[in-house]
mmCIF file of C-alpha atoms and ligand atoms in Angstrom:
data_model
loop_
_atom_site.group_PDB
_atom_site.id
_atom_site.type_symbol
_atom_site.label_atom_id
_atom_site.label_comp_id
_atom_site.label_asym_id
_atom_site.label_seq_id
_atom_site.Cartn_x
_atom_site.Cartn_y
_atom_site.Cartn_z
ATOM 1 C CA MET Z 24 -66.031 71.234 -81.882
ATOM 2 C CA LEU Z 25 -68.568 68.752 -80.726
ATOM 3 C CA VAL Z 26 -66.805 66.662 -78.195
ATOM 4 C CA THR Z 27 -69.163 63.680 -78.309
ATOM 5 C CA GLN Z 28 -68.335 63.251 -82.013
ATOM 6 C CA GLN Z 29 -64.552 63.105 -81.494
ATOM 7 C CA PRO Z 30 -63.807 59.431 -80.439
ATOM 8 C CA VAL Z 31 -60.262 60.264 -79.329
ATOM 9 C CA PHE Z 32 -61.578 61.970 -76.057
ATOM 10 C CA ARG Z 33 -62.884 58.508 -75.001
ATOM 11 C CA LYS Z 34 -59.199 57.520 -74.629
ATOM 12 C CA PHE Z 35 -58.410 59.893 -71.917
ATOM 13 C CA TRP Z 36 -59.049 59.831 -68.017
ATOM 14 C CA HIS Z 37 -61.671 62.233 -67.002
ATOM 15 C CA ALA Z 38 -62.469 63.209 -63.343
ATOM 16 C CA VAL Z 39 -66.213 62.315 -62.949
ATOM 17 C CA MET Z 40 -67.107 62.346 -59.380
ATOM 18 C CA PRO Z 41 -65.844 62.864 -55.794
ATOM 19 C CA LEU Z 42 -65.555 59.498 -54.086
ATOM 20 C CA THR Z 43 -67.687 60.887 -51.239
ATOM 21 C CA GLU Z 44 -70.715 61.106 -53.626
ATOM 22 C CA LEU Z 45 -70.540 57.275 -53.909
ATOM 23 C CA ALA Z 46 -70.712 56.445 -50.171
ATOM 24 C CA ASN Z 47 -74.473 56.230 -50.315
ATOM 25 C CA GLY Z 48 -74.679 53.893 -53.384
ATOM 26 C CA PRO Z 49 -74.484 54.158 -57.146
ATOM 27 C CA LYS Z 50 -74.813 57.441 -59.051
ATOM 28 C CA PRO Z 51 -75.330 58.349 -62.636
ATOM 29 C CA PHE Z 52 -73.086 60.497 -64.828
ATOM 30 C CA ARG Z 53 -73.070 61.333 -68.422
ATOM 31 C CA LEU Z 54 -69.568 61.395 -69.963
ATOM 32 C CA LEU Z 55 -69.094 62.377 -73.540
ATOM 33 C CA GLY Z 56 -72.701 61.747 -74.125
ATOM 34 C CA GLU Z 57 -72.522 58.272 -72.746
ATOM 35 C CA ASP Z 58 -74.718 57.346 -69.699
ATOM 36 C CA ILE Z 59 -72.694 55.615 -67.022
ATOM 37 C CA VAL Z 60 -73.230 54.432 -63.522
ATOM 38 C CA LEU Z 61 -70.581 54.711 -60.813
ATOM 39 C CA PHE Z 62 -70.474 52.664 -57.614
ATOM 40 C CA LEU Z 63 -67.949 51.410 -55.056
ATOM 41 C CA ASP Z 64 -66.900 47.634 -55.454
ATOM 42 C CA ALA Z 65 -66.354 45.149 -52.634
ATOM 43 C CA ASP Z 66 -62.835 46.677 -52.131
ATOM 44 C CA GLY Z 67 -64.287 50.178 -51.844
ATOM 45 C CA GLN Z 68 -62.831 51.088 -55.232
ATOM 46 C CA PRO Z 69 -64.849 53.081 -57.809
ATOM 47 C CA ALA Z 70 -66.215 51.163 -60.754
ATOM 48 C CA ALA Z 71 -68.124 52.418 -63.941
ATOM 49 C CA LEU Z 72 -70.552 50.597 -66.022
ATOM 50 C CA ARG Z 73 -72.826 51.510 -68.883
ATOM 51 C CA ASP Z 74 -76.079 52.733 -67.167
ATOM 52 C CA ARG Z 75 -78.287 50.122 -68.791
ATOM 53 C CA CYS Z 76 -79.412 46.749 -67.602
ATOM 54 C CA CYS Z 77 -79.194 43.944 -70.195
ATOM 55 C CA HIS Z 78 -82.443 42.483 -68.993
ATOM 56 C CA ARG Z 79 -85.068 45.215 -69.777
ATOM 57 C CA THR Z 80 -82.803 48.221 -70.137
ATOM 58 C CA ALA Z 81 -83.524 49.894 -66.732
ATOM 59 C CA LYS Z 82 -80.950 52.351 -65.547
ATOM 60 C CA LEU Z 83 -78.596 50.588 -63.192
ATOM 61 C CA SER Z 84 -78.249 53.813 -61.268
ATOM 62 C CA LYS Z 85 -81.651 53.243 -59.970
ATOM 63 C CA GLY Z 86 -80.272 50.245 -58.111
ATOM 64 C CA TRP Z 87 -77.982 49.766 -55.086
ATOM 65 C CA CYS Z 88 -74.965 47.878 -54.008
ATOM 66 C CA VAL Z 89 -75.116 44.408 -52.447
ATOM 67 C CA ASP Z 90 -72.638 42.140 -50.731
ATOM 68 C CA THR Z 91 -71.862 38.542 -51.792
ATOM 69 C CA ASP Z 92 -75.059 37.343 -49.924
ATOM 70 C CA GLY Z 93 -77.201 39.694 -51.872
ATOM 71 C CA LYS Z 94 -77.730 41.975 -48.834
ATOM 72 C CA ALA Z 95 -77.844 45.720 -49.524
ATOM 73 C CA CYS Z 96 -74.660 47.596 -48.435
ATOM 74 C CA GLY Z 97 -72.629 50.677 -49.312
ATOM 75 C CA SER Z 98 -70.223 48.841 -51.660
ATOM 76 C CA GLY Z 99 -70.042 45.586 -53.569
ATOM 77 C CA ALA Z 100 -71.829 44.480 -56.656
ATOM 78 C CA ILE Z 101 -74.476 46.595 -58.202
ATOM 79 C CA GLN Z 102 -78.077 45.302 -58.235
ATOM 80 C CA CYS Z 103 -80.627 46.511 -60.778
ATOM 81 C CA GLY Z 104 -83.549 48.073 -59.120
ATOM 82 C CA TYR Z 105 -86.096 46.655 -61.550
ATOM 83 C CA HIS Z 106 -85.711 42.771 -61.165
ATOM 84 C CA GLY Z 107 -82.481 42.467 -59.150
ATOM 85 C CA TRP Z 108 -79.938 41.241 -61.688
ATOM 86 C CA THR Z 109 -76.657 41.863 -60.095
ATOM 87 C CA TYR Z 110 -73.351 42.939 -61.860
ATOM 88 C CA ASP Z 111 -69.753 42.888 -60.749
ATOM 89 C CA ARG Z 112 -67.306 45.692 -61.803
ATOM 90 C CA SER Z 113 -66.457 43.811 -65.039
ATOM 91 C CA GLY Z 114 -70.053 44.342 -66.146
ATOM 92 C CA GLN Z 115 -70.903 40.551 -65.794
ATOM 93 C CA VAL Z 116 -74.137 39.476 -64.433
ATOM 94 C CA ILE Z 117 -73.250 37.383 -61.453
ATOM 95 C CA ARG Z 118 -76.648 36.869 -59.787
ATOM 96 C CA ILE Z 119 -80.202 36.516 -60.968
ATOM 97 C CA PRO Z 120 -82.416 36.268 -57.876
ATOM 98 C CA GLN Z 121 -85.148 34.462 -59.803
ATOM 99 C CA TYR Z 122 -82.793 31.601 -60.710
ATOM 100 C CA GLU Z 123 -82.163 28.465 -58.526
ATOM 101 C CA PRO Z 124 -78.716 28.990 -56.917
ATOM 102 C CA ASP Z 125 -76.954 26.328 -59.049
ATOM 103 C CA ARG Z 126 -78.353 27.560 -62.376
ATOM 104 C CA ARG Z 127 -75.683 28.791 -64.797
ATOM 105 C CA ILE Z 128 -75.813 32.433 -65.908
ATOM 106 C CA SER Z 129 -75.007 32.970 -69.503
ATOM 107 C CA PRO Z 130 -71.687 34.873 -70.029
ATOM 108 C CA ASP Z 131 -73.635 36.885 -72.639
ATOM 109 C CA TYR Z 132 -75.510 38.644 -69.814
ATOM 110 C CA LYS Z 133 -73.357 41.679 -69.253
ATOM 111 C CA THR Z 134 -73.048 45.316 -69.732
ATOM 112 C CA THR Z 135 -70.117 47.515 -70.865
ATOM 113 C CA ALA Z 136 -67.466 48.216 -68.124
ATOM 114 C CA TYR Z 137 -65.180 51.192 -68.403
ATOM 115 C CA HIS Z 138 -61.831 51.873 -66.948
ATOM 116 C CA CYS Z 139 -62.298 53.533 -63.541
ATOM 117 C CA THR Z 140 -59.831 54.406 -60.850
ATOM 118 C CA ALA Z 141 -59.535 56.563 -57.748
ATOM 119 C CA ARG Z 142 -57.145 59.547 -57.675
ATOM 120 C CA TYR Z 143 -57.139 62.797 -55.745
ATOM 121 C CA GLY Z 144 -60.459 61.936 -53.983
ATOM 122 C CA TYR Z 145 -62.247 61.517 -57.339
ATOM 123 C CA ALA Z 146 -63.442 58.540 -59.546
ATOM 124 C CA TRP Z 147 -61.783 58.943 -62.969
ATOM 125 C CA VAL Z 148 -63.087 57.219 -65.941
ATOM 126 C CA ALA Z 149 -61.700 56.381 -69.463
ATOM 127 C CA LEU Z 150 -64.406 55.085 -71.869
ATOM 128 C CA GLU Z 151 -61.615 53.329 -73.896
ATOM 129 C CA ASP Z 152 -58.116 52.078 -73.267
ATOM 130 C CA PRO Z 153 -56.386 55.360 -72.062
ATOM 131 C CA ILE Z 154 -53.481 56.825 -74.047
ATOM 132 C CA ALA Z 155 -52.170 59.250 -71.368
ATOM 133 C CA ASP Z 156 -51.853 59.283 -67.603
ATOM 134 C CA ILE Z 157 -53.993 61.362 -65.200
ATOM 135 C CA PRO Z 158 -52.152 64.759 -64.808
ATOM 136 C CA ALA Z 159 -49.712 64.788 -61.918
ATOM 137 C CA VAL Z 160 -50.797 66.848 -58.883
ATOM 138 C CA PRO Z 161 -47.876 66.586 -56.426
ATOM 139 C CA GLU Z 162 -49.547 68.878 -53.877
ATOM 140 C CA PHE Z 163 -52.254 66.238 -53.139
ATOM 141 C CA ASP Z 164 -49.559 64.118 -51.229
ATOM 142 C CA ASP Z 165 -47.509 66.977 -50.025
ATOM 143 C CA PRO Z 166 -47.883 67.709 -46.296
ATOM 144 C CA VAL Z 167 -46.956 71.371 -46.948
ATOM 145 C CA TYR Z 168 -50.242 71.785 -48.775
ATOM 146 C CA ARG Z 169 -53.788 71.356 -47.599
ATOM 147 C CA THR Z 170 -56.474 70.147 -50.135
ATOM 148 C CA ILE Z 171 -59.833 71.830 -50.339
ATOM 149 C CA PHE Z 172 -62.430 70.310 -52.606
ATOM 150 C CA GLN Z 173 -64.005 73.450 -53.930
ATOM 151 C CA PHE Z 174 -66.468 72.895 -56.677
ATOM 152 C CA TYR Z 175 -68.283 70.057 -58.448
ATOM 153 C CA GLU Z 176 -71.073 71.423 -60.597
ATOM 154 C CA THR Z 177 -72.556 71.483 -64.028
ATOM 155 C CA TRP Z 178 -71.879 74.387 -66.401
ATOM 156 C CA ASN Z 179 -73.820 75.095 -69.652
ATOM 157 C CA THR Z 180 -70.688 75.562 -71.748
ATOM 158 C CA SER Z 181 -67.937 73.420 -73.232
ATOM 159 C CA PRO Z 182 -64.470 72.391 -71.850
ATOM 160 C CA MET Z 183 -62.900 74.396 -74.650
ATOM 161 C CA ARG Z 184 -64.528 77.600 -73.534
ATOM 162 C CA ALA Z 185 -63.519 77.040 -69.978
ATOM 163 C CA LEU Z 186 -59.997 76.229 -70.948
ATOM 164 C CA GLU Z 187 -59.408 79.309 -73.108
ATOM 165 C CA ASN Z 188 -60.931 81.400 -70.297
ATOM 166 C CA SER Z 189 -58.481 79.952 -67.882
ATOM 167 C CA PHE Z 190 -55.560 81.318 -69.734
ATOM 168 C CA ASP Z 191 -57.176 84.582 -70.941
ATOM 169 C CA ASN Z 192 -55.549 87.585 -69.141
ATOM 170 C CA SER Z 193 -57.871 89.992 -71.023
ATOM 171 C CA HIS Z 194 -61.048 89.279 -69.181
ATOM 172 C CA PHE Z 195 -60.018 90.143 -65.663
ATOM 173 C CA SER Z 196 -60.741 93.895 -65.959
ATOM 174 C CA PHE Z 197 -64.145 93.136 -67.211
ATOM 175 C CA VAL Z 198 -65.596 89.889 -65.988
ATOM 176 C CA HIS Z 199 -63.823 90.195 -62.597
ATOM 177 C CA ARG Z 200 -63.972 94.013 -62.219
ATOM 178 C CA ALA Z 201 -65.996 93.542 -59.013
ATOM 179 C CA THR Z 202 -63.529 91.045 -57.428
ATOM 180 C CA PHE Z 203 -59.761 91.008 -58.352
ATOM 181 C CA GLY Z 204 -59.825 92.625 -61.798
ATOM 182 C CA VAL Z 205 -58.267 96.075 -62.198
ATOM 183 C CA ALA Z 206 -60.725 98.037 -64.275
ATOM 184 C CA ALA Z 207 -58.129 100.724 -64.977
ATOM 185 C CA SER Z 208 -55.530 98.316 -66.408
ATOM 186 C CA PRO Z 209 -57.293 96.474 -69.281
ATOM 187 C CA LYS Z 210 -53.881 95.729 -71.004
ATOM 188 C CA PRO Z 211 -53.094 92.261 -70.220
ATOM 189 C CA SER Z 212 -49.631 90.989 -69.178
ATOM 190 C CA ARG Z 213 -48.025 88.546 -71.652
ATOM 191 C CA TYR Z 214 -47.454 84.817 -70.937
ATOM 192 C CA ASN Z 215 -44.150 82.910 -71.447
ATOM 193 C CA LEU Z 216 -45.506 79.929 -73.064
ATOM 194 C CA VAL Z 217 -43.469 76.632 -73.193
ATOM 195 C CA GLU Z 218 -45.015 73.771 -75.031
ATOM 196 C CA ASN Z 219 -44.576 70.095 -74.139
ATOM 197 C CA GLU Z 220 -45.996 66.872 -75.533
ATOM 198 C CA GLY Z 221 -49.160 66.894 -73.419
ATOM 199 C CA GLY Z 222 -49.853 70.661 -73.371
ATOM 200 C CA PHE Z 223 -47.933 73.676 -72.199
ATOM 201 C CA HIS Z 224 -46.646 75.706 -69.246
ATOM 202 C CA ALA Z 225 -47.647 79.393 -69.145
ATOM 203 C CA GLU Z 226 -45.885 81.800 -66.791
ATOM 204 C CA THR Z 227 -46.782 85.428 -66.146
ATOM 205 C CA VAL Z 228 -47.128 88.142 -63.548
ATOM 206 C CA ILE Z 229 -50.390 89.914 -63.248
ATOM 207 C CA GLU Z 230 -51.807 92.813 -61.165
ATOM 208 C CA ALA Z 231 -54.855 92.004 -58.976
ATOM 209 C CA ALA Z 232 -57.063 94.112 -56.786
ATOM 210 C CA ASN Z 233 -56.561 93.257 -53.203
ATOM 211 C CA PRO Z 234 -59.280 94.796 -51.034
ATOM 212 C CA ALA Z 235 -59.281 94.282 -47.312
ATOM 213 C CA LYS Z 236 -61.648 91.228 -47.543
ATOM 214 C CA PHE Z 237 -58.805 89.483 -49.564
ATOM 215 C CA HIS Z 238 -55.923 90.172 -47.272
ATOM 216 C CA ALA Z 239 -56.119 86.790 -45.594
ATOM 217 C CA ILE Z 240 -56.368 85.072 -48.922
ATOM 218 C CA SER Z 241 -53.252 86.782 -50.445
ATOM 219 C CA GLY Z 242 -51.227 87.456 -47.200
ATOM 220 C CA VAL Z 243 -50.733 90.880 -48.596
ATOM 221 C CA THR Z 244 -52.174 94.201 -47.358
ATOM 222 C CA ASP Z 245 -51.484 96.580 -50.334
ATOM 223 C CA PRO Z 246 -54.647 97.615 -52.303
ATOM 224 C CA ILE Z 247 -53.205 96.114 -55.509
ATOM 225 C CA THR Z 248 -51.018 92.993 -55.368
ATOM 226 C CA THR Z 249 -49.149 90.983 -57.972
ATOM 227 C CA ARG Z 250 -49.681 87.280 -58.731
ATOM 228 C CA HIS Z 251 -46.813 85.281 -60.156
ATOM 229 C CA MET Z 252 -48.720 82.631 -62.183
ATOM 230 C CA ARG Z 253 -47.083 79.353 -63.187
ATOM 231 C CA ASN Z 254 -50.023 77.755 -65.074
ATOM 232 C CA ALA Z 255 -50.244 74.634 -67.183
ATOM 233 C CA TYR Z 256 -52.535 73.078 -69.690
ATOM 234 C CA PHE Z 257 -52.996 69.249 -69.875
ATOM 235 C CA LEU Z 258 -54.543 67.617 -72.988
ATOM 236 C CA PRO Z 259 -57.426 67.542 -73.400
ATOM 237 C CA PHE Z 260 -59.513 69.313 -70.797
ATOM 238 C CA ALA Z 261 -57.504 69.991 -67.585
ATOM 239 C CA ARG Z 262 -55.455 72.971 -66.220
ATOM 240 C CA ARG Z 263 -53.460 74.079 -63.383
ATOM 241 C CA LEU Z 264 -53.650 77.762 -62.007
ATOM 242 C CA ASP Z 265 -50.676 78.180 -59.818
ATOM 243 C CA ILE Z 266 -50.650 81.594 -58.080
ATOM 244 C CA GLU Z 267 -47.844 82.881 -55.889
ATOM 245 C CA TYR Z 268 -48.507 86.037 -53.966
ATOM 246 C CA PRO Z 269 -45.607 88.333 -52.736
ATOM 247 C CA SER Z 270 -46.223 86.881 -49.351
ATOM 248 C CA GLY Z 271 -45.105 83.420 -50.470
ATOM 249 C CA ILE Z 272 -48.700 82.089 -50.192
ATOM 250 C CA ARG Z 273 -49.392 79.638 -53.039
ATOM 251 C CA HIS Z 274 -53.019 79.347 -54.267
ATOM 252 C CA ILE Z 275 -53.102 76.455 -56.670
ATOM 253 C CA ILE Z 276 -56.277 75.475 -58.448
ATOM 254 C CA ILE Z 277 -56.597 72.255 -60.519
ATOM 255 C CA ASN Z 278 -59.586 72.066 -62.831
ATOM 256 C CA CYS Z 279 -60.989 69.169 -64.825
ATOM 257 C CA PHE Z 280 -63.574 70.490 -67.286
ATOM 258 C CA THR Z 281 -65.197 67.250 -67.753
ATOM 259 C CA PRO Z 282 -67.246 66.938 -71.022
ATOM 260 C CA ILE Z 283 -70.885 65.832 -70.261
ATOM 261 C CA ASP Z 284 -72.233 66.291 -73.727
ATOM 262 C CA ASP Z 285 -71.931 68.944 -76.501
ATOM 263 C CA GLY Z 286 -73.465 71.767 -74.413
ATOM 264 C CA ARG Z 287 -72.428 70.947 -70.845
ATOM 265 C CA MET Z 288 -69.313 70.260 -68.772
ATOM 266 C CA GLN Z 289 -68.785 69.316 -65.196
ATOM 267 C CA LEU Z 290 -66.487 71.696 -63.236
ATOM 268 C CA CYS Z 291 -64.264 69.713 -60.899
ATOM 269 C CA GLN Z 292 -62.137 72.078 -58.842
ATOM 270 C CA TRP Z 293 -59.457 71.330 -56.179
ATOM 271 C CA LEU Z 294 -57.665 74.017 -54.255
ATOM 272 C CA PHE Z 295 -54.212 73.535 -52.621
ATOM 273 C CA ARG Z 296 -52.742 76.054 -50.137
ATOM 274 C CA ASN Z 297 -49.451 76.165 -48.319
ATOM 275 C CA ASP Z 298 -50.970 77.987 -45.291
ATOM 276 C CA SER Z 299 -53.155 76.753 -42.484
ATOM 277 C CA GLU Z 300 -56.760 76.778 -41.476
ATOM 278 C CA ALA Z 301 -55.722 79.262 -38.748
ATOM 279 C CA ASP Z 302 -54.253 81.602 -41.370
ATOM 280 C CA CYS Z 303 -57.202 81.463 -43.672
ATOM 281 C CA ALA Z 304 -60.317 79.380 -43.137
ATOM 282 C CA ALA Z 305 -61.267 76.931 -45.861
ATOM 283 C CA GLN Z 306 -64.736 78.294 -46.079
ATOM 284 C CA MET Z 307 -63.315 81.805 -46.666
ATOM 285 C CA LEU Z 308 -61.262 80.411 -49.592
ATOM 286 C CA ILE Z 309 -64.323 78.669 -50.980
ATOM 287 C CA ASP Z 310 -66.354 81.798 -50.773
ATOM 288 C CA PHE Z 311 -63.535 83.875 -52.361
ATOM 289 C CA ASP Z 312 -63.236 81.512 -55.326
ATOM 290 C CA ASP Z 313 -67.003 81.036 -55.506
ATOM 291 C CA GLU Z 314 -67.585 84.683 -56.230
ATOM 292 C CA ILE Z 315 -64.946 84.641 -58.995
ATOM 293 C CA THR Z 316 -66.205 81.247 -60.366
ATOM 294 C CA ARG Z 317 -69.864 82.698 -60.590
ATOM 295 C CA GLU Z 318 -68.467 85.597 -62.677
ATOM 296 C CA ASP Z 319 -66.803 83.221 -65.195
ATOM 297 C CA LYS Z 320 -69.806 80.892 -65.272
ATOM 298 C CA ASP Z 321 -72.162 83.661 -66.066
ATOM 299 C CA ILE Z 322 -70.214 84.933 -69.065
ATOM 300 C CA LEU Z 323 -69.211 81.473 -70.409
ATOM 301 C CA GLU Z 324 -72.708 80.313 -70.384
ATOM 302 C CA SER Z 325 -73.491 83.223 -72.756
ATOM 303 C CA THR Z 326 -70.982 81.951 -75.289
ATOM 304 C CA ASP Z 327 -71.550 79.341 -78.097
ATOM 305 C CA PRO Z 328 -70.274 76.080 -76.511
ATOM 306 C CA ASP Z 329 -69.362 74.936 -80.002
ATOM 307 C CA ALA Z 330 -65.913 76.569 -79.873
ATOM 308 C CA LEU Z 331 -64.121 76.046 -83.120
ATOM 309 C CA VAL Z 332 -60.639 74.596 -82.918
ATOM 310 C CA ASP Z 333 -59.883 74.766 -86.629
ATOM 311 C CA THR Z 334 -58.433 78.274 -86.811
ATOM 312 C CA ARG Z 335 -58.164 78.111 -90.673
ATOM 313 C CA ARG Z 336 -61.900 78.973 -90.919
ATOM 314 C CA ARG Z 337 -62.182 82.667 -90.810
ATOM 315 C CA GLY Z 338 -65.008 84.997 -90.070
ATOM 316 C CA VAL Z 339 -66.632 82.992 -87.309
ATOM 317 C CA GLU Z 340 -64.570 84.188 -84.363
ATOM 318 C CA TYR Z 341 -61.866 86.812 -84.351
ATOM 319 C CA SER Z 342 -58.836 86.738 -82.147
ATOM 320 C CA MET Z 343 -56.416 89.183 -80.559
ATOM 321 C CA GLU Z 344 -52.803 88.869 -79.066
ATOM 322 C CA SER Z 345 -53.893 87.807 -75.613
ATOM 323 C CA ASP Z 346 -55.803 84.780 -77.108
ATOM 324 C CA LYS Z 347 -52.530 83.236 -77.839
ATOM 325 C CA PRO Z 348 -52.784 80.495 -75.125
ATOM 326 C CA GLY Z 349 -56.292 79.720 -76.400
ATOM 327 C CA MET Z 350 -54.925 79.383 -79.827
ATOM 328 C CA LEU Z 351 -52.185 77.058 -78.567
ATOM 329 C CA ILE Z 352 -54.857 74.907 -76.888
ATOM 330 C CA ARG Z 353 -56.667 74.763 -80.238
ATOM 331 C CA LYS Z 354 -53.441 73.696 -81.876
ATOM 332 C CA HIS Z 355 -52.749 70.866 -79.506
ATOM 333 C CA LEU Z 356 -56.316 69.701 -79.982
ATOM 334 C CA MET Z 357 -56.191 69.859 -83.790
ATOM 335 C CA GLN Z 358 -52.787 67.872 -83.587
ATOM 336 C CA LEU Z 359 -54.424 65.312 -81.300
ATOM 337 C CA LEU Z 360 -57.412 64.942 -83.723
ATOM 338 C CA ALA Z 361 -55.023 64.679 -86.723
ATOM 339 C CA LYS Z 362 -52.877 62.069 -85.016
ATOM 340 C CA HIS Z 363 -55.902 59.921 -84.578
ATOM 341 C CA GLY Z 364 -57.305 60.395 -88.093
ATOM 342 C CA GLU Z 365 -60.139 62.707 -86.947
ATOM 343 C CA ALA Z 366 -61.380 65.903 -88.439
ATOM 344 C CA GLU Z 367 -63.087 68.519 -86.241
ATOM 345 C CA VAL Z 368 -66.899 67.987 -86.114
ATOM 346 C CA HIS Z 369 -68.890 71.222 -85.438
ATOM 347 C CA ARG Z 370 -72.607 72.191 -85.476
ATOM 348 C CA GLY Z 371 -72.301 74.566 -88.410
ATOM 349 C CA MET Z 372 -70.844 71.770 -90.660
ATOM 350 C CA LYS Z 373 -72.380 71.035 -93.921
ATOM 351 C CA VAL Z 374 -72.915 67.312 -93.947
ATOM 352 C CA ILE Z 375 -72.858 65.995 -97.459
ATOM 353 C CA PRO Z 376 -75.006 62.769 -97.694
ATOM 354 C CA LEU Z 377 -72.850 59.820 -98.759
ATOM 355 C CA ALA Z 378 -74.814 59.252 -101.949
ATOM 356 C CA GLN Z 379 -74.290 62.781 -103.145
ATOM 357 C CA ALA Z 380 -70.685 62.763 -102.114
ATOM 358 C CA ALA Z 381 -70.058 59.679 -104.400
HETATM 359 FE FE1 LIG D 407 -82.630 45.071 -64.711
HETATM 360 FE FE2 LIG D 407 -84.847 43.723 -65.198
HETATM 361 S S1 LIG D 407 -84.380 45.498 -66.145
HETATM 362 S S2 LIG D 407 -83.190 43.247 -63.800
HETATM 363 CO CO1 LIG D 408 -62.082 84.355 -65.037
#
């Protein structure tokens, strides 16, 4: 599936950037193939515009924020770095420095504005009117949990590949054999899958290697521990990995696999823990998940990002029992496309020219 060719994804909120990244001025991002610029408005709220000035097409992300007097500041309106045309969060040009102050600015002078809001420390963007809410993450506001912003980085793969990998119990003994995978136990445990309108819940108990260096992470000292996992998939590209160790420690990872274009995604990863810094330092938790995350990234970047969701086409990829959650993700995506009158677009597709088709 080529995500940039499926308009329905424009109607979902996507986590695009930690708010801290915007403290020093506008930043560019490519979402679903569309170049956008993010900045903080006068109220300190994130805003997103098409990254293209309507004067001579310069990227607005080359510019900076200005206050109402036109002075540079950390948040406010965004000023183009080429000739200084200045835009508010609605995309309207509100100031042209070359004009006399009382000269009217044409309302035609504007660029596209997108839905943009702050949640869980990130700027979220929907390119068109959103049809679903941002997934609920109750731990963010729960004092029992601490929030650790783990990873924000680009992967050369697709959200579909990252998602199916998230629920794939068969890869631990191989991809993660140097970390938590148990090489001697390649047979995966089964998930109990319960579907809902926006995705599914997936519960299972797995075995995980627990060497001494992981004892503070798990709160367990046995060489092999169990992980009770209550995971969830949220349409279209988000997931929850909720691990409970026998110690009662919860290690909850939220991921948005934000689609950049048809070959890349942005990994946005939050970690929530119900222990304290004294129990296990945040840096140790980042290092622990970093090692595992490098293992996944390396193998996923070797796959074809154009993961097919239409399972009726045989002979391109084969599946086994443990791919069931991945097949369920495909089913939900196919249903979403069908509901919005879209067919899956993929790279191997034979495109019949219109004239020939008629
Ligand atoms: Fe932006 Fe000229 S190109 S002000
Ligand atoms: Co993995």
